[in-house]
Structure formats: structure tokens, C-alpha cells
Amino acid sequence: MNKNKEKLLAKRYSSEKRFQFLGKSAIFMALLFLAIFIFKIFSTGYTAFQKTWLIVPVNFDAETMYLDANPSKEDLEDADYFEISLQSMFNLDKNANEKQQNELKKMVSYFFEREIKQELINDPSLLGKTKDVYITASDDLDQVFKGNYPRDLPENQRRVTDYQLKIFDQLVEQGKVESKFNLSFFTYPDSREAELAGIASSFMGSIFSILVCLAIAFPVAVLAAIYLEEFAPKNRFTDFIEVNINNLAAVPSIVFGLLGLGILLAVFQLPRSTPLVGGITLSLMTLPTIIIACRASLKAVPPSIREAALAMGASRMQTTMHHTVPLSMPGTLSGTIIGLAQALGETAPLILIGMVAFVNTIPGSPMDPAASLPVQIYIWAESAERGFVEKVSACIMVLLGFLIVMNLFAQIIRHKFEKKWS
Amino acid sequence: MRKNGVNMIKISAKNVDVFYGKKQALFNINLDIEENQVTALIGPSGCGKSTFLRCLNRMNDVIDICKVQGEIVINDFNINDKGCDVVRLREKIGMVFQKPNPFPKTLYENISYGPTIHGMAQSKQEMDEIVETSLKKAALWEEVKDRLHEPGTGLSGGQQQRLCIARAISVQPEVILMDEPCSALDPIATAQIEELIDELKKEHTIIIVTHSMAQAARVSQRTGFFHLGELIEHGSTDKIFKNPDNIKTQDYITGRFG
Ligand SMILES: Nc1ncnc2c1ncn2[C@@H]1O[C@H](COP(=O)(O)OP(=O)(O)O)[C@@H](O)[C@H]1O
Ligand SMILES: [Mg+2]
């Protein structure tokens, strides 16, 4: 009898130990995957925040630009910079033949003319002088400088020629290649050229989409939740609605994309590829999340508070608006933020409503075409150029940062403002 | 207040039946409540004391399945009439609950809420006065006058209950309903509230539900005894406790069941 008991005890201990071990290893696995993921993203992505510049002497020769000695501002704007830009690149190797000159030109981004123009417009006194100008290197050289480019491949399998590498190495030796913080990654819209591509258009697209989503989903969801929780009679019909709200929360997001495509674009003829349509589509997804969060936090307000207000002669409306709703707001808000964070990471419905189009302008309003951060990741991940690889990771980092900030905010609201009822 | 040596009737319940869904909770209650007296409602748990109390300010409206039949006449007006406005009714008939339930707001806001929604103060100064008098009447002023803008939930249980009483009297109700107001309090806090009730009856009519017979005997002038949804007996507290007519009352008073 006693022995049996001891056996059972030993069994209980060992099963508990086994369970703890399994639990711990599960957590360890999860953390390991997370660490690998983050390491991968950061190690490939951090270089995108640096950009490689070639320092090239430019001769701002008035004659070549068809300018007189004292040009007006308009003259400077209209002048022809192509020739001097080209010349400065050719001057890197005075003995270059025509083919090599063409290769020299391709060592920098096609923006080089604009960069040189900007230099003169910022300082018109440069006219007639020669100055070292920072010019964005081509994406391939950028990758070479960052050490991401396989130089030992045979030349015909590389986009960078041996000649370009030779000149580039000379420039490096002379200290004429510099790596600086890549501000344009944040301020430029998307581009076909990796060295010029930035997240400004998709970032703004995401912001506008989220704002539209918030502006639609929040009021509708909160009103629906308040009505259902505080005013609606409890009957079969409201039960049916409740079940369907929960169902709505489980609908795959791509279905909402189809809805946006079929109704917002086809029937209402709203402008395609815009954050307006994206935001409306996302709001359908966010709606049930906010309704559920709001109802849960309304439910958490103790009935004694409602009774207290009613017994003071407050109407049902006053009780709700003065007491219940304010007390439920922290929970509702943190639920809203989490819903928005989900919407922010949503890709499929946005692709369906056309926010996957190539947009090389920064949207100024929700009515302008735009991409969004997750869609931008998708677009870049599809691109062949090596320069986009690091951009994908960098864009993921920005998106993750955004999400972390939002979730942190939700946590803070929850912990700081939510009343504890004990 | 006194007419021919008899107290005026403030509330008169006539043939009141209450149903929760199909289940009947109160059977044909007839009870007159006298003005400026403390009426205690006693009886074993689940006999319908709270249900009856909640009929008097129509708090049962909040419960979907609850149906109240019969007449409850207050100031010659049947509050179960369709034309009765519950907001006005509850302004006249305050309520204090079993568990202290101050709003999670400041002390000041707790008291000023009622007067605000009923438009009782024209200025900040008037409101300050209402808050001060209410707290004084609830014997809480001295303890909290320096922290009126701190949350009401930070007070002790007894203080919270007195705050709830102050909140109830802030709108100068004619009647105050109290549903076991001391059941969550310690003996000292209970004694304070009982003292307060005695004071309040000068200006208000008080109906108190209590499970403590000693308390009913201490604070009330009139007592009604409920059992299984019926009002078995009612009359002066003295009579009910010393010389009840009904054997069930007798048994309950002497602690033979309950
Ligand atoms: N909200 C409710 N829903 C259904 N039945 C209720 C409800 N409140 C009270 N009852 C029932 O009504 C009867 C009287 O309850 P109550 O008035 O609370 O009794 P007391 O206050 O005397 O203890 C009890 O049988 C109780 O189960
Ligand atoms: Mg009760």
C-alpha cells in the first residue's frame, strides 16, 4: 500500500518534470526562430541605411551650359546640365574609348544630372569653377562597396564590368568613394533603380490607409459595440448578430480585398490604387476586432457603476456616456491600436485593390495612388536587382519598428489607464 | 407631518406582484411607508426584500425579465403608470447599495454628479455648497475636506458607503432606499452609518433592508417582515419585535429559522 503510494508520487514528480522540460524547450525553440529571423533581417538589412557616393570633380562651365556670366535663377533652372555631367564622368578616365565612356556613365545613378544641378542652384557662385560633387553610385557599385557583390564571377555573368571595377577601385584608393547615411531611403518614393528607391511613397500610403481605416472603423465599431452591449435587447436576433461579428473577425483578409475590388472599385468607381480604397477595405477587417475589444471592456465595467448612475437619476444614455464608455475607453483604444497594427501588416487585400502598382510619387492625400509598406516589401522582394535585397530587409525593419511602437503604445494605454476592478 | 397623531403616508404599495420571467418573486404586497420614519424590511435571504425595494425607484426596469404589477403610489402618483418619468422619480428617491459603489472619480465629482445632471446648481459656488452640505450630512466632511479632488475609490469601506449616502442626498431626495448598507462594513463603520440614518430621518423618509435583526431594532420605527415573497406582517418595530401577531414572524425574530 505504502509502496504503491510512493510509486505514484514518483510518477507524479517525473511527469511534472517532463512537462516542464517540454514547455521550456518549446519556448526555447520559439525564441531561437525569432532570433534567427531577426538576425537575418538585420544582417542583410542594415546596409540599406548607408548609401555609397562617388566624389566626382565637376566643371561648371558656363559656355557648355549655354549660360551667360550672370544667370538669373530661372536660367539656372533651365540650363543644360547633361553635357557637364557627362563630361565629369568621362573625365574620370581621359583615355576611355566610346564603349568605356558609356560604362563610366553607368557607374552612377541616372539622377546624377539632377544632383549636379542641385549643387549649382544651391551655390550659383560655383559657375565657371570646378568642385567635387557627391554623386549617388549605381546600385551595383553600392553593393560592391558594401561587400555584397561577388566580384570573382566571370565578367559575362556580372552587371559590373571589369573596367568599371578598375575605375571604382582607383576611386576608392584616392578616397573618392564614401558611404553616408541613406536619407533618400526615407525621403524618396519607389524607383526602378535600387540606389534611388525609398519608402516615402509606401510609408505615406500606409499612414493614409491606417488613418482612413481608423476614421471609418473606430466610430462605427464603437457605436455598434455600445448599442449591442448597453441598449440592444438580448434576443435571438442580437445573438445572431453577435455570432456573425465573431465570424467576420475570422474571415480571411483576401476576401475583403475581393469585396473592395468588386464593390468599391467596380460599383462605386473609387480611384484605384489609393489609400482611400485600401483604408475602407482594411476597415472592414478592423471593424470586428474593435467591436469585440470594445464590448469586452464595456462588459468589464461592473454593473454596480451603472446602477449607481441610474439610481442617481441619470438616463440610460447619460449612464452610458458619462460612466460606462469612459471607463471602457482604455480597453477599446488598445484593442483599436492592435486592430490597426494588424491592418498595417495586411498585404493581400491591398494587392487586390491595386495598391501594388508601381508608384514613383509621394502621395499627398488618401486620393493619390500609393503603395503600402508590406506591399512595398512584396514588390521589392520580386525584383531581380541585387540592390533590392537589402531594401526588403530594411523595409521589414521599418514595418516591424512601426508595429512594435504601436503595440507598445497599446500596452501602455492598457496598463496605465485601465481600472482594476477587484 | 403629523395629522391627528398619525404619521403621513409617503409611499403606498397596493397589490404589488413581481415576476422574474415566469417565476413570481413577490405576492400581493400591500405596505404603507410613513414619512420621516425609518422602515426596516427584514426576512430570510431570497424572500424578496431587495426586489421590493427596487420597485420603489423602478430599478427593476433595468432587468429585462422583471415585470412589476400593481400600484405604488408616491405623493398621490402611481409610479408604475406609463406617464411616470423614471429620471424625475429617481431624483426624488435616492438609493444606497449593499456594496459601496462610488464612481471611479474624485470625491467632489461623486457628489456633484447628481446635482449636475439635474441642473441644481447655477454656479461653481453653489455646487461647492451642495458638496459641502451633503458631505456634512453624511458625517464625512471632516475626514475628507482636504482631499475632495482625490479618487473616491481610495477611501475605506465605511467612508465609501458614507460617500454613497452623501451622493444620494446631494439631490435632496424625499426618500432614501438602503439595501443592506452595512453588510460589507465593520462594526465601527456600521455604528457610524446607523447614527447617520437616525439623523437623516429628520429630512428624509428611509427604507432600509437589513439581514440583522439587531440593526432593524436599533434604527427603525416601522418594520415589515417578508417570507418567500410575501409580506407576512408589518407594523411598529416595537410591536414586531416584542409581540408579533404571526407565528412565522415570531420564529424568525427568535432565530428559529432564517
Ligand atoms: N435579476 C434576477 N433575475 C432572476 N431572479 C432574481 C433576480 N433577482 C432576484 N431574483 C429572485 O427573486 C427572489 C428575491 O430576491 P431578492 O429580492 O434579491 O431577495 P432578498 O434581497 O430578500 O435576499 C429570489 O428568489 C431571487 O432568486
Ligand atoms: Mg437583497
XYZ file of C-alpha atoms and ligand atoms in Angstrom:
708
model
C 0.000 0.000 0.000
C 2.642 2.475 1.109
C 4.946 1.410 -1.644
C 2.228 1.959 -4.152
C 1.731 5.492 -2.892
C 5.426 6.223 -3.214
C 5.372 4.939 -6.753
C 2.518 7.226 -7.607
C 4.337 10.158 -6.053
C 7.470 9.446 -8.047
C 5.391 9.160 -11.168
C 3.753 12.489 -10.481
C 7.090 14.198 -9.950
C 8.618 12.790 -13.074
C 5.613 13.642 -15.210
C 5.726 17.193 -13.910
C 9.425 17.374 -14.717
C 8.799 16.055 -18.197
C 6.107 18.602 -18.749
C 8.309 21.447 -17.575
C 11.098 20.278 -19.827
C 8.806 20.156 -22.848
C 7.407 23.588 -22.057
C 10.851 25.083 -21.698
C 12.101 23.568 -24.919
C 9.025 24.877 -26.754
C 9.790 28.380 -25.535
C 13.441 27.938 -26.415
C 12.522 26.879 -29.956
C 10.238 29.846 -30.395
C 12.907 32.268 -29.180
C 15.506 30.617 -31.373
C 13.406 31.032 -34.513
C 12.713 34.613 -33.588
C 16.410 35.290 -33.026
C 17.362 33.708 -36.360
C 14.693 35.709 -38.142
C 15.749 38.978 -36.564
C 19.421 38.290 -37.118
C 18.784 37.526 -40.785
C 16.726 40.674 -41.293
C 19.204 42.913 -39.528
C 22.329 41.439 -41.052
C 21.020 41.801 -44.588
C 19.101 44.989 -43.994
C 21.336 47.316 -42.032
C 23.469 48.181 -45.076
C 20.420 49.733 -46.737
C 20.653 52.603 -44.303
C 24.016 53.504 -45.847
C 24.442 54.734 -49.368
C 27.581 54.892 -51.477
C 28.606 58.164 -53.115
C 31.257 58.844 -55.739
C 33.048 62.130 -55.295
C 33.489 63.474 -58.805
C 35.054 66.823 -59.790
C 32.535 68.782 -61.869
C 33.471 71.717 -64.048
C 30.534 74.143 -64.037
C 31.466 75.639 -67.372
C 29.045 78.407 -68.321
C 29.580 78.004 -72.021
C 28.805 74.285 -72.102
C 25.585 75.049 -70.240
C 24.648 77.897 -72.585
C 24.647 80.367 -69.690
C 25.916 83.943 -69.602
C 28.150 85.208 -66.801
C 25.330 86.389 -64.531
C 22.416 83.976 -64.958
C 19.067 84.502 -63.211
C 17.500 81.801 -61.096
C 15.270 80.721 -63.976
C 18.259 80.497 -66.256
C 19.921 78.168 -63.801
C 16.785 76.058 -63.649
C 16.525 75.799 -67.415
C 20.209 75.328 -68.182
C 21.520 72.201 -69.832
C 23.373 70.143 -67.251
C 23.595 66.989 -69.255
C 26.768 67.867 -71.079
C 28.789 68.912 -68.000
C 27.520 65.922 -66.077
C 28.554 63.590 -68.823
C 31.918 65.320 -69.142
C 32.664 64.987 -65.444
C 32.074 61.263 -65.614
C 34.168 60.898 -68.785
C 36.962 62.839 -67.103
C 37.397 60.005 -64.622
C 39.349 58.298 -67.403
C 40.658 60.661 -70.063
C 41.698 57.778 -72.322
C 38.397 55.990 -72.346
C 37.002 54.883 -75.653
C 33.320 55.280 -76.511
C 32.248 51.956 -75.009
C 34.184 52.673 -71.847
C 32.687 56.157 -71.633
C 29.278 54.550 -71.707
C 30.353 52.289 -68.855
C 31.659 55.283 -66.915
C 28.259 56.920 -67.229
C 26.603 53.834 -65.832
C 28.693 53.938 -62.678
C 26.321 56.469 -61.171
C 22.562 56.702 -60.918
C 20.606 58.396 -63.675
C 19.916 61.087 -61.097
C 23.484 62.366 -61.442
C 22.425 65.223 -63.675
C 19.905 66.391 -61.080
C 22.402 66.101 -58.259
C 24.857 68.266 -60.142
C 22.135 70.766 -60.983
C 21.106 70.996 -57.333
C 24.713 71.741 -56.380
C 24.828 74.778 -58.662
C 21.384 76.024 -57.703
C 22.352 75.883 -54.031
C 25.508 77.855 -54.752
C 25.430 79.844 -58.022
C 28.892 81.225 -57.354
C 30.281 77.870 -58.481
C 29.658 78.878 -62.074
C 32.909 78.685 -64.001
C 34.660 76.770 -61.252
C 35.344 73.105 -60.615
C 34.068 71.396 -57.496
C 33.930 67.891 -56.050
C 30.311 66.773 -56.053
C 28.775 63.779 -54.239
C 27.008 61.621 -56.794
C 24.914 58.560 -55.969
C 26.742 55.453 -57.112
C 24.871 52.876 -59.154
C 23.210 50.129 -57.119
C 25.716 47.552 -58.299
C 28.728 49.610 -57.226
C 26.887 50.372 -53.994
C 26.714 46.621 -53.403
C 30.365 46.230 -54.418
C 31.394 48.834 -51.874
C 29.277 47.181 -49.187
C 30.984 43.882 -49.995
C 27.756 42.233 -51.110
C 28.836 41.743 -54.717
C 30.513 38.559 -55.977
C 33.493 40.107 -57.800
C 35.015 36.745 -58.630
C 32.217 35.725 -61.027
C 33.198 35.668 -64.682
C 32.612 39.068 -66.237
C 29.812 37.979 -68.528
C 27.752 36.936 -65.524
C 28.145 40.251 -63.774
C 26.359 43.525 -64.306
C 29.528 45.371 -63.301
C 32.268 45.230 -65.897
C 35.941 44.735 -65.175
C 36.576 48.228 -66.481
C 34.063 49.758 -64.069
C 35.625 47.801 -61.214
C 39.068 49.056 -62.159
C 37.991 52.698 -62.173
C 35.999 52.177 -58.991
C 38.989 50.631 -57.202
C 41.093 53.612 -58.276
C 38.493 55.977 -56.854
C 38.394 54.001 -53.618
C 42.152 54.247 -53.377
C 42.004 58.012 -53.870
C 39.372 58.243 -51.133
C 36.797 59.379 -53.641
C 34.169 56.861 -52.557
C 32.212 57.489 -49.411
C 29.426 55.794 -47.559
C 26.944 58.047 -45.801
C 23.590 57.716 -44.077
C 20.972 56.917 -46.687
C 18.455 59.688 -46.100
C 16.907 59.133 -49.517
C 15.689 55.712 -48.378
C 13.191 57.593 -46.225
C 12.515 60.606 -48.429
C 12.373 59.128 -51.942
C 9.439 57.289 -53.453
C 9.836 53.907 -55.049
C 12.066 53.677 -58.112
C 13.109 51.088 -60.656
C 16.709 51.865 -59.676
C 17.600 50.307 -56.355
C 20.004 53.110 -55.396
C 17.189 55.649 -55.678
C 14.343 53.599 -54.281
C 12.881 54.811 -50.988
C 9.934 54.040 -48.784
C 8.383 57.510 -48.722
C 5.514 56.585 -51.042
C 4.684 53.329 -49.310
C 5.156 54.797 -45.837
C 2.762 57.628 -46.574
C 0.446 55.150 -48.269
C 0.403 53.069 -45.098
C -0.190 56.116 -42.913
C -3.081 57.322 -45.062
C -4.604 53.839 -45.255
C -4.425 53.470 -41.487
C -5.948 56.895 -40.938
C -8.827 56.167 -43.322
C -9.263 52.792 -41.655
C -9.305 54.406 -38.202
C -11.681 57.163 -39.251
C -14.193 54.630 -40.547
C -13.740 51.617 -38.300
C -13.435 53.335 -34.916
C -16.692 55.308 -34.810
C -18.722 52.577 -36.474
C -17.301 49.852 -34.257
C -17.647 51.809 -31.025
C -21.230 52.794 -31.799
C -22.087 49.227 -32.744
C -20.459 47.876 -29.592
C -22.160 50.389 -27.319
C -25.520 49.743 -28.900
C -25.170 45.980 -28.715
C -23.820 45.958 -25.187
C -25.811 48.693 -23.492
C -29.048 49.188 -25.412
C -29.972 46.263 -27.607
C -32.436 43.775 -26.164
C -30.974 40.311 -25.713
C -32.853 38.128 -28.174
C -32.264 35.658 -30.988
C -31.645 38.439 -33.468
C -28.909 40.127 -31.427
C -27.381 36.712 -30.697
C -27.290 36.127 -34.440
C -25.540 39.454 -34.964
C -23.018 38.644 -32.255
C -22.156 35.292 -33.837
C -21.710 36.967 -37.192
C -19.419 39.644 -35.838
C -17.220 36.872 -34.498
C -17.408 35.163 -37.888
C -16.407 38.374 -39.599
C -13.271 38.503 -37.459
C -12.298 35.084 -38.799
C -12.797 35.852 -42.495
C -9.506 35.652 -44.433
C -8.373 39.118 -45.380
C -8.176 38.384 -49.091
C -11.970 38.080 -49.120
C -12.211 41.688 -48.005
C -9.871 42.571 -50.857
C -12.280 40.950 -53.295
C -15.101 42.883 -51.704
C -13.162 46.128 -52.156
C -12.436 45.206 -55.750
C -15.996 44.204 -56.545
C -17.816 46.990 -54.744
C -15.585 49.982 -54.076
C -13.795 49.917 -57.426
C -16.341 48.306 -59.730
C -19.595 49.716 -58.368
C -18.635 52.971 -56.679
C -15.837 53.732 -59.131
C -13.480 54.949 -56.416
C -9.950 55.674 -57.623
C -7.866 52.529 -57.955
C -4.611 52.004 -56.017
C -5.446 54.689 -53.454
C -5.174 54.594 -49.664
C -8.840 55.653 -49.594
C -9.957 52.335 -51.048
C -7.252 50.484 -49.128
C -8.344 52.093 -45.866
C -12.015 51.286 -46.434
C -11.138 47.690 -47.246
C -8.937 47.405 -44.163
C -11.630 48.981 -42.008
C -13.924 46.041 -42.798
C -11.242 43.824 -41.313
C -10.596 46.030 -38.297
C -14.270 46.564 -37.507
C -14.918 43.232 -35.765
C -11.643 43.473 -33.833
C -12.605 46.842 -32.394
C -16.211 45.793 -31.754
C -15.039 42.749 -29.829
C -12.471 44.742 -27.815
C -14.970 47.486 -27.043
C -17.690 45.050 -25.991
C -15.263 43.173 -23.777
C -14.211 46.322 -21.983
C -17.812 47.516 -21.655
C -18.631 44.148 -20.122
C -15.760 44.578 -17.694
C -17.292 47.742 -16.240
C -19.041 46.468 -13.106
C -22.842 46.703 -13.156
C -22.690 48.461 -9.791
C -21.372 51.583 -11.538
C -24.307 51.572 -13.954
C -26.725 51.031 -11.062
C -25.154 53.894 -9.132
C -25.621 56.271 -12.049
C -29.141 55.092 -12.852
C -30.164 55.386 -9.224
C -28.940 58.988 -9.244
C -31.467 59.667 -11.966
C -29.134 59.505 -14.917
C -30.854 58.336 -18.087
C -29.562 55.249 -19.836
C -27.824 57.467 -22.365
C -26.176 59.545 -19.624
C -25.131 56.473 -17.699
C -23.521 55.091 -20.815
C -21.840 58.274 -21.968
C -20.753 59.630 -18.567
C -19.626 56.417 -16.923
C -19.558 53.197 -18.859
C -17.981 54.388 -22.089
C -15.206 56.472 -20.489
C -14.326 53.535 -18.261
C -14.200 51.222 -21.254
C -12.057 53.519 -23.387
C -8.596 52.246 -22.386
C -9.519 48.716 -23.384
C -11.224 49.917 -26.546
C -8.265 52.063 -27.548
C -5.689 49.380 -27.015
C -7.891 46.979 -28.981
C -8.139 49.565 -31.728
C -4.400 50.006 -31.917
C -3.888 46.269 -32.119
C -6.521 46.101 -34.863
C -4.744 48.872 -36.745
C -1.415 47.135 -36.328
C -2.940 44.050 -37.934
C -4.290 46.182 -40.753
C -0.891 47.778 -41.186
C 0.697 44.420 -41.896
C -2.022 43.352 -44.317
C -0.912 42.715 -47.896
C -3.363 40.540 -49.780
C -6.417 42.837 -49.836
C -4.276 45.803 -50.857
C -2.771 43.899 -53.752
C -6.266 43.085 -54.945
C -7.390 46.687 -54.955
C -4.334 47.702 -56.935
C -2.066 49.197 -54.293
C 0.651 47.028 -55.771
C 1.105 49.356 -58.739
C 4.478 50.997 -59.235
C 4.154 54.452 -57.702
C 7.053 56.846 -58.058
C 5.379 59.848 -56.474
C 4.790 60.549 -52.814
C 1.032 60.631 -52.143
C -0.203 63.907 -50.683
C -3.677 62.694 -49.805
C -5.615 59.428 -49.492
C -6.908 60.030 -53.017
C -3.457 59.708 -54.619
C -2.142 56.365 -55.785
C 0.222 54.791 -53.277
C 1.679 51.513 -52.117
C 1.920 50.408 -48.518
C 4.864 49.101 -46.505
C 4.033 45.383 -46.678
C 3.162 45.654 -50.363
C 6.446 47.500 -50.921
C 8.236 44.575 -49.343
C 6.413 42.278 -51.724
C 7.263 44.431 -54.752
C 10.951 44.668 -53.872
C 11.217 41.013 -52.992
C 10.009 40.291 -56.522
C 12.682 42.500 -58.088
C 15.718 40.909 -59.667
C 18.371 43.509 -58.855
C 20.765 42.712 -56.045
C 20.329 46.210 -54.632
C 16.754 45.462 -53.645
C 17.673 42.559 -51.369
C 18.869 44.815 -48.564
C 15.944 47.168 -49.167
C 13.495 44.354 -48.498
C 15.075 43.698 -45.123
C 15.310 47.397 -44.331
C 11.648 47.876 -45.192
C 10.765 44.931 -42.952
C 12.721 46.613 -40.170
C 10.781 49.836 -40.623
C 7.479 47.950 -40.647
C 8.449 45.946 -37.555
C 9.547 49.116 -35.806
C 6.212 50.703 -36.627
C 4.338 47.665 -35.313
C 6.400 47.467 -32.144
C 5.756 51.129 -31.410
C 2.019 50.630 -31.919
C 1.849 47.554 -29.729
C 3.921 49.251 -27.063
C 1.505 52.141 -27.143
C -1.421 49.749 -26.740
C 0.291 48.107 -23.775
C 0.992 51.447 -22.136
C -2.624 52.567 -22.504
C -3.806 49.270 -21.106
C -1.533 49.330 -18.077
C -1.712 52.984 -17.289
C -5.349 53.816 -17.746
C -7.247 50.618 -17.343
C -9.002 50.450 -13.983
C -8.513 47.322 -11.976
C -11.786 46.091 -10.544
C -11.184 43.743 -7.701
C -46.047 65.961 9.242
C -48.330 64.599 11.831
C -52.017 64.576 11.207
C -54.220 63.641 14.127
C -51.308 61.923 15.813
C -50.722 59.605 12.836
C -47.731 59.905 10.534
C -48.405 60.890 6.918
C -48.139 58.101 4.396
C -45.291 58.732 1.986
C -45.408 55.589 -0.116
C -48.232 53.198 -0.502
C -47.785 49.869 -2.256
C -51.014 48.195 -3.346
C -51.304 44.634 -4.605
C -47.721 44.540 -5.901
C -46.696 41.375 -7.725
C -43.238 40.938 -9.221
C -42.146 38.296 -11.691
C -38.681 37.347 -12.888
C -39.635 35.697 -16.139
C -42.148 33.025 -15.134
C -41.018 32.940 -11.522
C -43.025 35.085 -9.152
C -40.818 36.809 -6.583
C -43.374 38.963 -4.740
C -47.003 38.094 -3.990
C -49.601 40.781 -3.494
C -47.641 43.164 -1.310
C -49.598 45.885 0.466
C -47.480 48.198 2.540
C -47.666 51.831 3.592
C -44.442 53.674 4.346
C -44.687 56.573 6.768
C -43.000 59.876 6.169
C -39.866 60.760 8.153
C -39.653 57.359 9.694
C -37.173 54.581 9.215
C -38.858 51.466 7.899
C -36.874 48.257 8.093
C -37.538 45.322 5.795
C -36.400 42.038 7.267
C -36.693 38.419 6.301
C -34.606 35.455 5.271
C -32.327 35.722 2.280
C -34.106 35.436 -1.082
C -37.510 36.412 0.286
C -37.786 39.455 -1.991
C -36.728 42.400 0.206
C -34.360 43.828 -2.397
C -36.877 43.187 -5.129
C -39.482 45.200 -3.259
C -37.039 47.994 -2.529
C -36.071 48.207 -6.194
C -39.742 48.526 -7.141
C -39.868 51.827 -5.304
C -37.430 53.607 -7.641
C -38.176 51.375 -10.627
C -34.651 49.943 -10.621
C -36.221 46.670 -11.694
C -36.719 48.274 -15.124
C -33.055 47.558 -15.727
C -33.655 43.817 -15.524
C -35.172 42.723 -18.827
C -37.107 39.763 -17.477
C -38.545 41.580 -14.476
C -42.235 42.533 -14.547
C -43.885 44.605 -11.819
C -47.677 44.696 -11.409
C -49.828 46.651 -9.007
C -49.774 50.219 -7.775
C -47.055 52.068 -5.958
C -48.297 55.493 -5.013
C -45.842 58.183 -4.028
C -47.186 61.703 -3.437
C -50.555 60.658 -4.884
C -48.931 59.463 -8.042
C -48.680 55.873 -9.228
C -45.081 55.376 -10.309
C -45.984 52.293 -12.313
C -48.087 54.486 -14.611
C -46.877 54.779 -18.160
C -46.583 58.550 -17.759
C -44.070 58.330 -14.917
C -40.646 59.661 -15.768
C -38.040 57.465 -14.079
C -35.405 60.187 -14.146
C -37.625 62.506 -12.099
C -38.648 59.620 -9.875
C -35.079 58.656 -9.080
C -34.226 62.259 -8.381
C -36.862 62.118 -5.610
C -35.970 58.619 -4.406
C -32.309 58.015 -3.755
C -30.676 54.662 -3.269
C -27.698 53.273 -1.372
C -26.485 49.834 -2.354
C -25.205 46.837 -0.483
C -21.655 47.183 -1.705
C -20.294 50.735 -1.700
C -20.170 51.771 -5.352
C -18.631 55.220 -5.665
C -17.858 56.334 -9.207
C -14.170 55.906 -10.020
C -13.861 59.679 -9.983
C -12.930 62.267 -7.383
C -14.938 62.737 -4.200
C -16.148 66.072 -5.492
C -17.295 64.614 -8.794
C -19.070 61.807 -6.987
C -21.226 64.272 -5.092
C -21.659 66.827 -7.860
C -22.805 64.297 -10.447
C -26.453 64.195 -9.404
C -26.875 67.962 -8.993
C -25.143 68.441 -12.367
C -27.407 66.183 -14.378
C -30.486 67.574 -12.662
C -29.326 71.175 -13.118
C -29.446 72.018 -9.422
C -26.532 74.427 -9.196
C -26.220 77.646 -11.149
C -22.598 78.331 -10.250
C -19.438 76.680 -9.052
C -20.041 78.264 -5.677
C -23.485 76.739 -5.359
C -22.065 73.385 -6.318
C -19.321 73.736 -3.716
C -22.030 74.386 -1.157
C -24.042 71.357 -2.195
C -20.941 69.189 -1.977
C -20.086 70.541 1.456
C -23.583 70.189 2.935
C -24.021 66.709 1.506
C -20.720 65.556 2.955
C -21.529 67.185 6.285
C -24.914 65.496 6.440
C -23.199 62.212 5.690
C -20.735 62.894 8.527
C -17.815 62.637 6.149
C -16.832 66.269 5.697
C -14.245 66.475 8.447
C -12.435 63.395 7.199
C -12.238 64.326 3.530
C -12.443 68.105 3.249
C -8.748 68.320 2.351
C -8.872 65.735 -0.374
C -12.026 66.427 -2.292
C -10.163 66.028 -5.554
C -8.769 62.629 -4.826
C -10.467 59.499 -6.132
C -13.442 58.294 -4.121
C -12.293 54.718 -4.516
C -9.316 55.456 -2.248
C -11.475 55.695 0.880
C -12.085 52.944 3.416
C -15.212 50.813 3.014
C -17.161 52.726 5.652
C -16.110 56.073 4.217
C -17.059 54.899 0.730
C -20.520 53.968 1.962
C -20.938 57.360 3.618
C -19.766 58.905 0.360
C -22.524 56.984 -1.405
C -25.000 58.299 1.135
C -23.711 61.825 0.581
C -24.096 61.267 -3.147
C -27.663 60.089 -2.646
C -28.643 63.093 -0.521
C -26.934 65.603 -2.801
C -30.116 65.883 -4.864
C -32.279 66.264 -1.744
C -34.400 63.187 -2.280
C -37.597 62.758 -0.309
C -36.965 59.076 0.198
C -33.727 57.142 0.616
C -33.695 53.415 -0.091
C -30.895 51.433 1.520
C -30.230 47.832 0.596
C -28.202 46.245 3.388
C -25.933 49.299 3.527
C -23.783 47.890 6.330
C -23.356 44.306 5.239
C -19.893 44.986 3.820
C -18.732 47.086 6.770
C -17.051 46.502 10.098
C -18.918 47.159 13.391
C -17.477 50.635 13.920
C -18.380 51.808 10.431
C -21.790 50.181 10.909
C -22.376 52.150 14.086
C -21.482 55.382 12.274
C -23.941 54.655 9.490
C -26.698 53.755 11.939
C -26.180 57.022 13.758
C -26.342 58.785 10.431
C -29.611 57.093 9.495
C -31.169 58.389 12.698
C -30.074 61.893 11.773
C -31.238 61.632 8.170
C -34.778 60.634 9.023
C -35.473 64.224 10.101
C -35.411 65.282 6.486
C -35.924 62.078 4.559
C -38.090 59.018 4.634
C -35.866 55.985 4.915
C -36.449 52.391 3.948
C -33.685 50.019 4.897
C -33.287 46.366 4.050
C -31.261 44.531 6.624
C -30.455 40.978 7.488
C -29.534 41.981 11.018
C -32.477 41.962 13.377
C -30.481 43.909 15.933
C -29.936 46.628 13.402
C -33.605 46.751 12.472
C -34.463 47.073 16.135
C -31.887 49.829 16.669
C -32.584 52.092 13.726
C -36.185 51.625 12.638
C -39.577 52.757 13.847
C -41.510 50.529 11.484
C -40.706 47.018 10.345
C -42.007 44.729 7.635
C -41.294 41.017 7.663
C -41.044 39.207 4.324
C -41.083 35.492 3.811
C -40.986 33.628 0.489
C -42.148 36.660 -1.421
C -44.986 37.544 0.903
C -45.246 40.364 3.382
C -46.141 38.349 6.455
C -46.505 41.169 8.921
C -45.759 44.823 9.306
C -46.196 47.404 11.977
C -44.225 49.359 14.540
C -40.824 47.932 15.244
C -41.642 47.638 18.909
C -44.633 45.502 18.230
C -42.967 43.291 15.639
C -40.069 42.538 17.915
C -41.926 42.244 21.192
C -45.310 40.950 20.299
C -45.700 39.772 16.719
C -49.084 38.520 15.543
C -47.779 35.857 13.212
C -46.081 32.692 14.307
C -43.595 32.855 11.402
C -42.510 36.325 12.466
C -42.132 35.085 15.980
C -39.995 32.165 14.816
C -37.813 34.408 12.688
C -37.335 37.021 15.380
C -36.362 34.426 17.920
C -33.926 32.931 15.455
C -35.678 29.649 14.852
C -35.087 29.949 11.118
C -33.551 32.437 8.748
N -32.118 39.504 -11.538
C -32.843 38.453 -11.141
N -33.208 37.517 -12.033
C -33.944 36.449 -11.651
N -34.331 36.220 -10.407
C -33.997 37.107 -9.447
C -33.224 38.265 -9.772
N -33.028 38.979 -8.643
C -33.647 38.286 -7.664
N -34.219 37.177 -8.156
C -35.004 36.196 -7.378
O -36.018 36.852 -6.678
C -36.109 36.371 -5.364
C -35.968 37.506 -4.378
O -34.660 38.012 -4.438
P -34.179 39.279 -3.614
O -35.187 40.325 -3.726
O -32.815 39.604 -4.042
O -34.134 38.697 -2.132
P -33.507 39.336 -0.802
O -32.996 40.685 -1.122
O -34.606 39.332 0.182
O -32.425 38.389 -0.370
C -35.036 35.318 -5.189
O -35.646 34.057 -5.289
C -34.112 35.542 -6.338
O -33.619 34.323 -6.800
Mg -31.043 41.502 -1.111
